[in-house]
CSV table of C-alpha atoms and ligand atoms in Angstrom, one decimal:
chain,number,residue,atom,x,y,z
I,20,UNK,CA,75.0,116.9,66.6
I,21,UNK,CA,78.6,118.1,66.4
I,22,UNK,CA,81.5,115.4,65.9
I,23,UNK,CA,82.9,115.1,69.6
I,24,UNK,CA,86.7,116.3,69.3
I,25,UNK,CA,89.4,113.7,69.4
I,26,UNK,CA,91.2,113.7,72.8
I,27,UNK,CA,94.8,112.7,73.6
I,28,UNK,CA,95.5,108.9,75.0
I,29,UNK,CA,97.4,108.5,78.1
I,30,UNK,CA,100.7,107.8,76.4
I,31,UNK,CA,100.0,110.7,74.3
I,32,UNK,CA,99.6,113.1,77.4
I,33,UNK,CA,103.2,111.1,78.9
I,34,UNK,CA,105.3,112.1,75.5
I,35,UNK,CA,103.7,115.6,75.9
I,36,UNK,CA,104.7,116.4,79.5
I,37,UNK,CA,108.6,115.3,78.9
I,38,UNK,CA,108.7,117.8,76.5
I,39,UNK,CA,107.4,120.6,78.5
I,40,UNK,CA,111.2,122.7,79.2
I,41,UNK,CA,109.2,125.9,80.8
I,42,UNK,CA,106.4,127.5,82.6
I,43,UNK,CA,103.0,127.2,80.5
I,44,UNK,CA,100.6,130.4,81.5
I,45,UNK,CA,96.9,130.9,81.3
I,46,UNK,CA,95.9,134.3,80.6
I,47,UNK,CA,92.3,135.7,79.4
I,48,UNK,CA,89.4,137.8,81.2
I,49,UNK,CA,88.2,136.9,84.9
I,50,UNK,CA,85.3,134.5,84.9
I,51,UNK,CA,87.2,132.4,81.6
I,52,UNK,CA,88.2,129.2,83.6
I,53,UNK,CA,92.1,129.9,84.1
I,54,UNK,CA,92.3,128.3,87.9
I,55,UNK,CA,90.1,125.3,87.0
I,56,UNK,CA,91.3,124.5,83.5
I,57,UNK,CA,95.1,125.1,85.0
I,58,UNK,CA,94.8,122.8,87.9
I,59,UNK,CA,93.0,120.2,85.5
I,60,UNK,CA,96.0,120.4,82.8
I,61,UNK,CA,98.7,120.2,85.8
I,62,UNK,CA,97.0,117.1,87.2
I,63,UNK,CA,97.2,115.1,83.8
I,64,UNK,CA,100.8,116.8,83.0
I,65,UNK,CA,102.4,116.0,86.4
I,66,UNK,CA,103.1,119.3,86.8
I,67,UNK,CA,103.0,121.9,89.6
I,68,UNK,CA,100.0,124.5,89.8
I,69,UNK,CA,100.5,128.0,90.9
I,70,UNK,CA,97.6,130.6,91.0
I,71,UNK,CA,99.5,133.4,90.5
I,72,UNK,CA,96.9,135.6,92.5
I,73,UNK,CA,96.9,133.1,95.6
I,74,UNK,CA,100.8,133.6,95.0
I,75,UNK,CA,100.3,137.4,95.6
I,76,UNK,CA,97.9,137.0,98.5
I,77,UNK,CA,100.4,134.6,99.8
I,78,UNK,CA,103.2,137.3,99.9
I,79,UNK,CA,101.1,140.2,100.9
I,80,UNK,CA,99.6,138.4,103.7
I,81,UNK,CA,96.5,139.9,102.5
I,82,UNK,CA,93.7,138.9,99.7
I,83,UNK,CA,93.3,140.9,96.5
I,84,UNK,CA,90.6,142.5,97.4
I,85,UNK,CA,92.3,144.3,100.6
I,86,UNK,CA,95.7,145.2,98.1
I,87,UNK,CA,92.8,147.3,95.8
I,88,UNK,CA,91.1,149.3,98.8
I,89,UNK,CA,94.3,149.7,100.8
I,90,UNK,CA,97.2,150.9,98.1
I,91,UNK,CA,95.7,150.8,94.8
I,92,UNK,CA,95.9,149.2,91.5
I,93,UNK,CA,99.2,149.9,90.3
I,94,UNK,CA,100.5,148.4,93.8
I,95,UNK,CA,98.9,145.3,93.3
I,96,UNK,CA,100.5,145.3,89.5
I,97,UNK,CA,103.6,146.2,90.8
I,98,UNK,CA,103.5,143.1,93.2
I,99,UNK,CA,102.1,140.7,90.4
I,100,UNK,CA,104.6,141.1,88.0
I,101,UNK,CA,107.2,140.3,90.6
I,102,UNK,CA,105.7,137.4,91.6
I,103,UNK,CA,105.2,135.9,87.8
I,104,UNK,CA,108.5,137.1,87.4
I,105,UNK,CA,109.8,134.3,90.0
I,106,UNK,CA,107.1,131.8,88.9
I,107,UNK,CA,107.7,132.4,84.8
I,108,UNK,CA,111.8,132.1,85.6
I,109,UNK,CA,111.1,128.4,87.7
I,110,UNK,CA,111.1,124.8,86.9
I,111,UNK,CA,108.2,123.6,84.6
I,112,UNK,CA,104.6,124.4,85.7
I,113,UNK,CA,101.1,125.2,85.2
I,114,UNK,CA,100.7,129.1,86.2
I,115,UNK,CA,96.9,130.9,86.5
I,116,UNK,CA,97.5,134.6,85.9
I,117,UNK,CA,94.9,137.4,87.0
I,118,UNK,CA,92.8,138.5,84.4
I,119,UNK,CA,94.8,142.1,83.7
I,120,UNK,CA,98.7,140.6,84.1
I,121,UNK,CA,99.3,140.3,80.5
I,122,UNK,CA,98.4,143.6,80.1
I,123,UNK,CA,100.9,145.1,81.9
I,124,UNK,CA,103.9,145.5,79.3
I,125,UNK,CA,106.6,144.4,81.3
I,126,UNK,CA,104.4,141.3,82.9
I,127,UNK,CA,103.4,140.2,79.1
I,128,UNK,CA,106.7,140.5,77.9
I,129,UNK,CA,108.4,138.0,80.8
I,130,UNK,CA,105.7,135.8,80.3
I,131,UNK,CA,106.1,135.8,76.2
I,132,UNK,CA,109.5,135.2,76.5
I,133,UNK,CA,110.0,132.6,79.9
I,134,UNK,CA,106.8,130.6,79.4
I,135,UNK,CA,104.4,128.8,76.8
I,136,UNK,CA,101.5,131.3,76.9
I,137,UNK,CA,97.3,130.4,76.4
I,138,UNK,CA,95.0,133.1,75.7
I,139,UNK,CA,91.3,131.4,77.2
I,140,UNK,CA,88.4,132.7,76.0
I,141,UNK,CA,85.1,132.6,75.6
I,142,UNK,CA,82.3,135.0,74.9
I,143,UNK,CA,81.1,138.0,77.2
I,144,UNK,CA,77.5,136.0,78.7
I,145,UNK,CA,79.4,133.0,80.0
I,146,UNK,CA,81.6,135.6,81.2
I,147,UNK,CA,79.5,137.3,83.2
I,148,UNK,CA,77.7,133.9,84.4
I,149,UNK,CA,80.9,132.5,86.1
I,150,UNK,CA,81.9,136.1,87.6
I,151,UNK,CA,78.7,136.2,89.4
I,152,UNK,CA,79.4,133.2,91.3
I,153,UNK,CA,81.7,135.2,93.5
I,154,UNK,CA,82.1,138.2,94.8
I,155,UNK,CA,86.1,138.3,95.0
I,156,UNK,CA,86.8,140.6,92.3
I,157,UNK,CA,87.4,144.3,93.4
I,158,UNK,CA,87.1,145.7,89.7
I,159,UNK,CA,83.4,144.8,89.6
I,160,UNK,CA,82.2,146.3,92.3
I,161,UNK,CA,81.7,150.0,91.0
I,162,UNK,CA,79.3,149.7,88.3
I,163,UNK,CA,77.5,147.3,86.1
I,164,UNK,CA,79.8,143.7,86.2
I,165,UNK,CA,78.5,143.0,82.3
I,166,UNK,CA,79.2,146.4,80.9
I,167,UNK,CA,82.6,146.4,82.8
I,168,UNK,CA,83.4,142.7,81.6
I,169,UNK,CA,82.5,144.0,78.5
I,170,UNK,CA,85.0,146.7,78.2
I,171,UNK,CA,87.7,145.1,79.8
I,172,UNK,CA,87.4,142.2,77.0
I,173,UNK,CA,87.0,144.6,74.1
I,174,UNK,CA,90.2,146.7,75.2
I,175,UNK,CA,92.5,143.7,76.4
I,176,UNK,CA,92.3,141.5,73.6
I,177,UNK,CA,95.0,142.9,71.4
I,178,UNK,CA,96.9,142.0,74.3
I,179,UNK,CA,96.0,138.7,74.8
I,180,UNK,CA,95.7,137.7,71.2
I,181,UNK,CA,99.7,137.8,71.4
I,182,UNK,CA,99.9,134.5,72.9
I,183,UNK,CA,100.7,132.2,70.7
I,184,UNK,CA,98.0,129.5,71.3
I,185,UNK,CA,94.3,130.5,71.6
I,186,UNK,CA,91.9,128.2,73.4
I,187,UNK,CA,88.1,128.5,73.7
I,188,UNK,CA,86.3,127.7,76.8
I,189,UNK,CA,82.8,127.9,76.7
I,190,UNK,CA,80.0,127.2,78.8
I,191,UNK,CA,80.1,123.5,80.0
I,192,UNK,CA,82.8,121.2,81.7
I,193,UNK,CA,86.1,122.3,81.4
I,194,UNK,CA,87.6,118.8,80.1
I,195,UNK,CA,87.3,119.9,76.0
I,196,UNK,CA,89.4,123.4,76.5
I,197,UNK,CA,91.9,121.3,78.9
I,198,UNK,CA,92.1,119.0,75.7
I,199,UNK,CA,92.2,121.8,73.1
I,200,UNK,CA,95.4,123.1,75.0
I,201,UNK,CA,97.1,120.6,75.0
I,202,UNK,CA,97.0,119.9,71.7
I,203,UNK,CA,97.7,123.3,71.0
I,204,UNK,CA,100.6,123.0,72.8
I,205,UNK,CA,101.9,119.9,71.1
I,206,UNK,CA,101.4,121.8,68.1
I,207,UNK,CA,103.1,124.7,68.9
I,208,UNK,CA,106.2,122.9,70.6
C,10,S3P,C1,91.8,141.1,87.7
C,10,S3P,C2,91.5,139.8,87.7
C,10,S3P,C3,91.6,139.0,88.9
C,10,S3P,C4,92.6,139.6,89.9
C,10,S3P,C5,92.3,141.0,90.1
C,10,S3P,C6,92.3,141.9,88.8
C,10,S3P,C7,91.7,141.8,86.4
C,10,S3P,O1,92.0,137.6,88.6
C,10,S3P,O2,93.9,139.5,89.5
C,10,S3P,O3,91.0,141.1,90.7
C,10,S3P,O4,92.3,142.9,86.2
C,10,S3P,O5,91.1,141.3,85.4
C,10,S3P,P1,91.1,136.5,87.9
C,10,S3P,O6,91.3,136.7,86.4
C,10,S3P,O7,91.7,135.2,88.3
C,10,S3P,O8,89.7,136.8,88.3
Protein backbone atom coordinates (compact mmCIF):
# COMPACT_ATOMS: atom_id res chain seq x y z
CA UNK A 1 0.00 0.00 0.00
CA UNK A 2 1.17 3.49 -0.82
CA UNK A 3 2.30 5.92 2.21
CA UNK A 4 -0.81 8.21 2.59
CA UNK A 5 0.52 11.84 1.87
CA UNK A 6 1.09 14.25 4.70
CA UNK A 7 -1.72 16.87 4.86
CA UNK A 8 -1.57 20.49 6.27
CA UNK A 9 -2.86 21.13 10.05
CA UNK A 10 -5.39 23.77 10.64
CA UNK A 11 -2.91 26.43 11.68
CA UNK A 12 -0.90 25.39 8.77
CA UNK A 13 -3.94 26.09 6.30
CA UNK A 14 -4.51 29.78 8.64
CA UNK A 15 -0.57 30.93 7.96
CA UNK A 16 -1.30 29.93 4.28
CA UNK A 17 -4.45 31.89 3.58
CA UNK A 18 -2.86 35.42 5.06
CA UNK A 19 -0.36 35.06 2.65
CA UNK A 20 -2.55 34.65 -0.35
CA UNK A 21 -2.18 38.66 -2.04
CA UNK A 22 -4.08 37.56 -5.43
CA UNK A 23 -6.54 35.45 -7.31
CA UNK A 24 -5.46 31.60 -7.41
CA UNK A 25 -6.89 29.91 -10.84
CA UNK A 26 -7.70 26.37 -11.70
CA UNK A 27 -7.17 25.56 -15.22
CA UNK A 28 -6.88 21.94 -16.92
CA UNK A 29 -9.32 19.88 -19.38
CA UNK A 30 -13.25 19.65 -18.65
CA UNK A 31 -14.13 16.67 -16.63
CA UNK A 32 -10.54 17.28 -14.23
CA UNK A 33 -12.35 18.53 -11.02
CA UNK A 34 -11.67 22.47 -11.25
CA UNK A 35 -15.38 23.57 -9.72
CA UNK A 36 -15.27 20.84 -6.93
CA UNK A 37 -11.59 21.02 -6.00
CA UNK A 38 -11.93 25.06 -6.24
CA UNK A 39 -14.88 25.38 -3.96
CA UNK A 40 -13.25 22.72 -1.54
CA UNK A 41 -9.84 24.85 -1.45
CA UNK A 42 -11.99 28.30 -0.97
CA UNK A 43 -13.86 26.66 1.96
CA UNK A 44 -10.68 25.77 3.99
CA UNK A 45 -8.79 29.20 2.66
CA UNK A 46 -11.72 31.56 3.63
CA UNK A 47 -11.79 32.69 0.42
CA UNK A 48 -14.41 33.60 -2.20
CA UNK A 49 -15.31 31.04 -5.12
CA UNK A 50 -16.09 32.15 -8.59
CA UNK A 51 -16.84 29.64 -11.52
CA UNK A 52 -15.77 31.61 -14.06
CA UNK A 53 -18.25 29.85 -16.52
CA UNK A 54 -21.31 30.52 -14.11
CA UNK A 55 -19.67 34.13 -14.13
CA UNK A 56 -20.26 34.16 -18.02
CA UNK A 57 -23.66 32.66 -17.92
CA UNK A 58 -24.40 35.17 -15.26
CA UNK A 59 -23.63 38.12 -17.62
CA UNK A 60 -24.98 36.71 -20.78
CA UNK A 61 -28.22 35.82 -19.12
CA UNK A 62 -27.85 32.67 -21.01
CA UNK A 63 -25.92 29.16 -20.19
CA UNK A 64 -22.91 28.06 -22.24
CA UNK A 65 -24.45 25.88 -24.13
CA UNK A 66 -26.97 28.56 -25.76
CA UNK A 67 -23.59 31.29 -26.31
CA UNK A 68 -22.07 28.05 -28.64
CA UNK A 69 -25.32 27.39 -30.85
CA UNK A 70 -26.34 31.09 -30.90
CA UNK A 71 -22.99 33.20 -31.83
CA UNK A 72 -20.22 30.90 -31.79
CA UNK A 73 -17.01 30.03 -30.19
CA UNK A 74 -15.01 32.92 -30.46
CA UNK A 75 -18.00 35.01 -28.88
CA UNK A 76 -18.08 33.01 -25.93
CA UNK A 77 -13.98 33.44 -25.79
CA UNK A 78 -14.37 36.91 -26.31
CA UNK A 79 -16.88 37.18 -23.25
CA UNK A 80 -14.68 34.78 -21.06
CA UNK A 81 -11.60 36.57 -21.14
CA UNK A 82 -13.47 39.70 -20.11
CA UNK A 83 -14.93 38.21 -17.36
CA UNK A 84 -11.53 36.61 -15.91
CA UNK A 85 -10.14 39.74 -16.69
CA UNK A 86 -12.41 41.46 -13.83
CA UNK A 87 -12.17 38.31 -11.66
CA UNK A 88 -8.11 37.86 -12.09
CA UNK A 89 -7.76 41.98 -11.39
CA UNK A 90 -10.10 41.50 -7.80
CA UNK A 91 -9.45 40.88 -4.17
CA UNK A 92 -8.14 37.33 -3.35
CA UNK A 93 -10.09 34.34 -4.53
CA UNK A 94 -10.53 30.87 -5.66
CA UNK A 95 -11.42 31.18 -9.58
CA UNK A 96 -12.73 27.77 -11.78
CA UNK A 97 -11.79 28.56 -15.37
CA UNK A 98 -13.42 26.66 -18.48
CA UNK A 99 -11.42 24.09 -19.72
CA UNK A 100 -10.08 26.15 -23.15
CA UNK A 101 -9.49 29.84 -21.25
CA UNK A 102 -5.88 29.40 -20.77
CA UNK A 103 -5.59 28.76 -24.15
CA UNK A 104 -6.64 31.81 -25.41
CA UNK A 105 -3.31 33.97 -25.46
CA UNK A 106 -4.54 37.03 -24.09
CA UNK A 107 -6.78 35.07 -21.26
CA UNK A 108 -3.48 32.91 -20.21
CA UNK A 109 -1.34 35.82 -20.18
CA UNK A 110 -3.83 37.99 -17.55
CA UNK A 111 -4.16 35.00 -15.64
CA UNK A 112 -0.11 34.25 -15.52
CA UNK A 113 0.50 37.52 -14.62
CA UNK A 114 -2.75 38.68 -12.01
CA UNK A 115 -3.18 35.35 -10.35
CA UNK A 116 -1.37 32.10 -8.84
CA UNK A 117 -2.20 29.67 -11.58
CA UNK A 118 -2.94 25.35 -11.11
CA UNK A 119 -2.76 23.23 -14.09
CA UNK A 120 -5.27 19.95 -12.76
CA UNK A 121 -4.79 16.98 -14.40
CA UNK A 122 -5.36 13.72 -14.60
CA UNK A 123 -5.37 11.03 -17.27
CA UNK A 124 -7.74 10.90 -20.47
CA UNK A 125 -10.21 7.63 -18.88
CA UNK A 126 -11.05 9.43 -15.70
CA UNK A 127 -11.57 12.20 -18.03
CA UNK A 128 -13.98 10.92 -19.96
CA UNK A 129 -15.76 9.16 -16.77
CA UNK A 130 -16.54 12.55 -15.12
CA UNK A 131 -17.55 14.24 -18.56
CA UNK A 132 -20.14 11.73 -19.00
CA UNK A 133 -21.90 12.61 -15.95
CA UNK A 134 -23.34 15.54 -17.74
CA UNK A 135 -24.35 16.66 -20.75
CA UNK A 136 -23.54 20.51 -20.40
CA UNK A 137 -20.62 20.71 -22.60
CA UNK A 138 -21.40 21.90 -26.21
CA UNK A 139 -17.79 20.77 -27.57
CA UNK A 140 -18.76 17.07 -27.08
CA UNK A 141 -21.60 16.81 -28.77
CA UNK A 142 -20.32 16.33 -32.51
CA UNK A 143 -18.43 13.35 -32.34
CA UNK A 144 -16.92 10.78 -30.13
CA UNK A 145 -16.53 12.65 -26.30
CA UNK A 146 -13.13 10.22 -25.70
CA UNK A 147 -11.51 10.87 -28.98
CA UNK A 148 -12.39 14.68 -28.66
CA UNK A 149 -11.13 14.76 -24.94
CA UNK A 150 -8.38 13.17 -26.22
CA UNK A 151 -7.34 15.68 -28.63
CA UNK A 152 -8.18 18.55 -26.80
CA UNK A 153 -5.70 17.22 -23.93
CA UNK A 154 -2.91 16.26 -26.28
CA UNK A 155 -3.00 19.89 -28.08
CA UNK A 156 -3.60 22.12 -24.88
CA UNK A 157 -1.06 20.90 -22.67
CA UNK A 158 1.86 23.07 -23.77
CA UNK A 159 -0.56 25.56 -22.69
CA UNK A 160 -1.35 24.53 -19.52
CA UNK A 161 1.98 23.14 -18.54
CA UNK A 162 2.89 26.99 -18.19
CA UNK A 163 1.32 27.34 -14.89
CA UNK A 164 3.55 27.26 -12.46
CA UNK A 165 2.20 24.56 -10.13
CA UNK A 166 0.92 21.22 -11.45
CA UNK A 167 -1.55 19.17 -9.49
CA UNK A 168 -2.89 15.69 -10.23
CA UNK A 169 -6.39 14.69 -9.58
CA UNK A 170 -7.21 11.33 -10.19
CA UNK A 171 -9.98 9.10 -9.81
CA UNK A 172 -11.29 9.17 -6.13
CA UNK A 173 -12.24 12.00 -3.63
CA UNK A 174 -11.04 15.17 -4.32
CA UNK A 175 -9.50 15.97 -0.63
CA UNK A 176 -5.61 14.64 -1.71
CA UNK A 177 -5.38 17.14 -5.04
CA UNK A 178 -7.12 20.02 -2.73
CA UNK A 179 -4.11 19.07 -0.30
CA UNK A 180 -1.44 18.79 -3.10
CA UNK A 181 -2.35 22.45 -4.06
CA UNK A 182 -1.96 23.77 -1.39
CA UNK A 183 1.18 22.79 -0.66
CA UNK A 184 2.13 23.55 -3.96
CA UNK A 185 1.21 26.82 -3.36
CA UNK A 186 3.03 27.25 -0.18
CA UNK A 187 5.86 26.17 -2.07
CA UNK A 188 5.66 28.35 -4.75
CA UNK A 189 4.79 31.52 -2.65
C1 LIG B 1 -14.75 24.27 -22.49
C2 LIG B 1 -14.93 23.86 -21.19
C3 LIG B 1 -16.13 24.21 -20.39
C4 LIG B 1 -16.80 25.49 -20.93
C5 LIG B 1 -17.03 25.37 -22.41
C6 LIG B 1 -15.75 25.13 -23.20
C7 LIG B 1 -13.51 23.88 -23.19
O1 LIG B 1 -15.77 24.40 -19.04
O2 LIG B 1 -16.02 26.61 -20.67
O3 LIG B 1 -17.95 24.31 -22.61
O4 LIG B 1 -13.18 24.53 -24.20
O5 LIG B 1 -12.82 22.95 -22.72
P1 LIG B 1 -15.34 23.20 -18.03
O6 LIG B 1 -13.85 23.00 -18.18
O7 LIG B 1 -15.68 23.75 -16.68
O8 LIG B 1 -16.14 22.03 -18.41
Amino acid sequence: MTKPEPMLSDSEIEELAARIDRPIALVGMMGVGKSTIGRKLASLLHLPFTDADEAIEKAAQMSVSEIFARFGEPYFRDGERRVIARLAADRPSIIATGGGAFVNDETRHLLLEKAICVWLDCDTDTLVERVGRKDTRPLLRDGNPREIIARLKAEREPYYSQAPIKVMSEAGPHNQAVQRILKGIEKWL
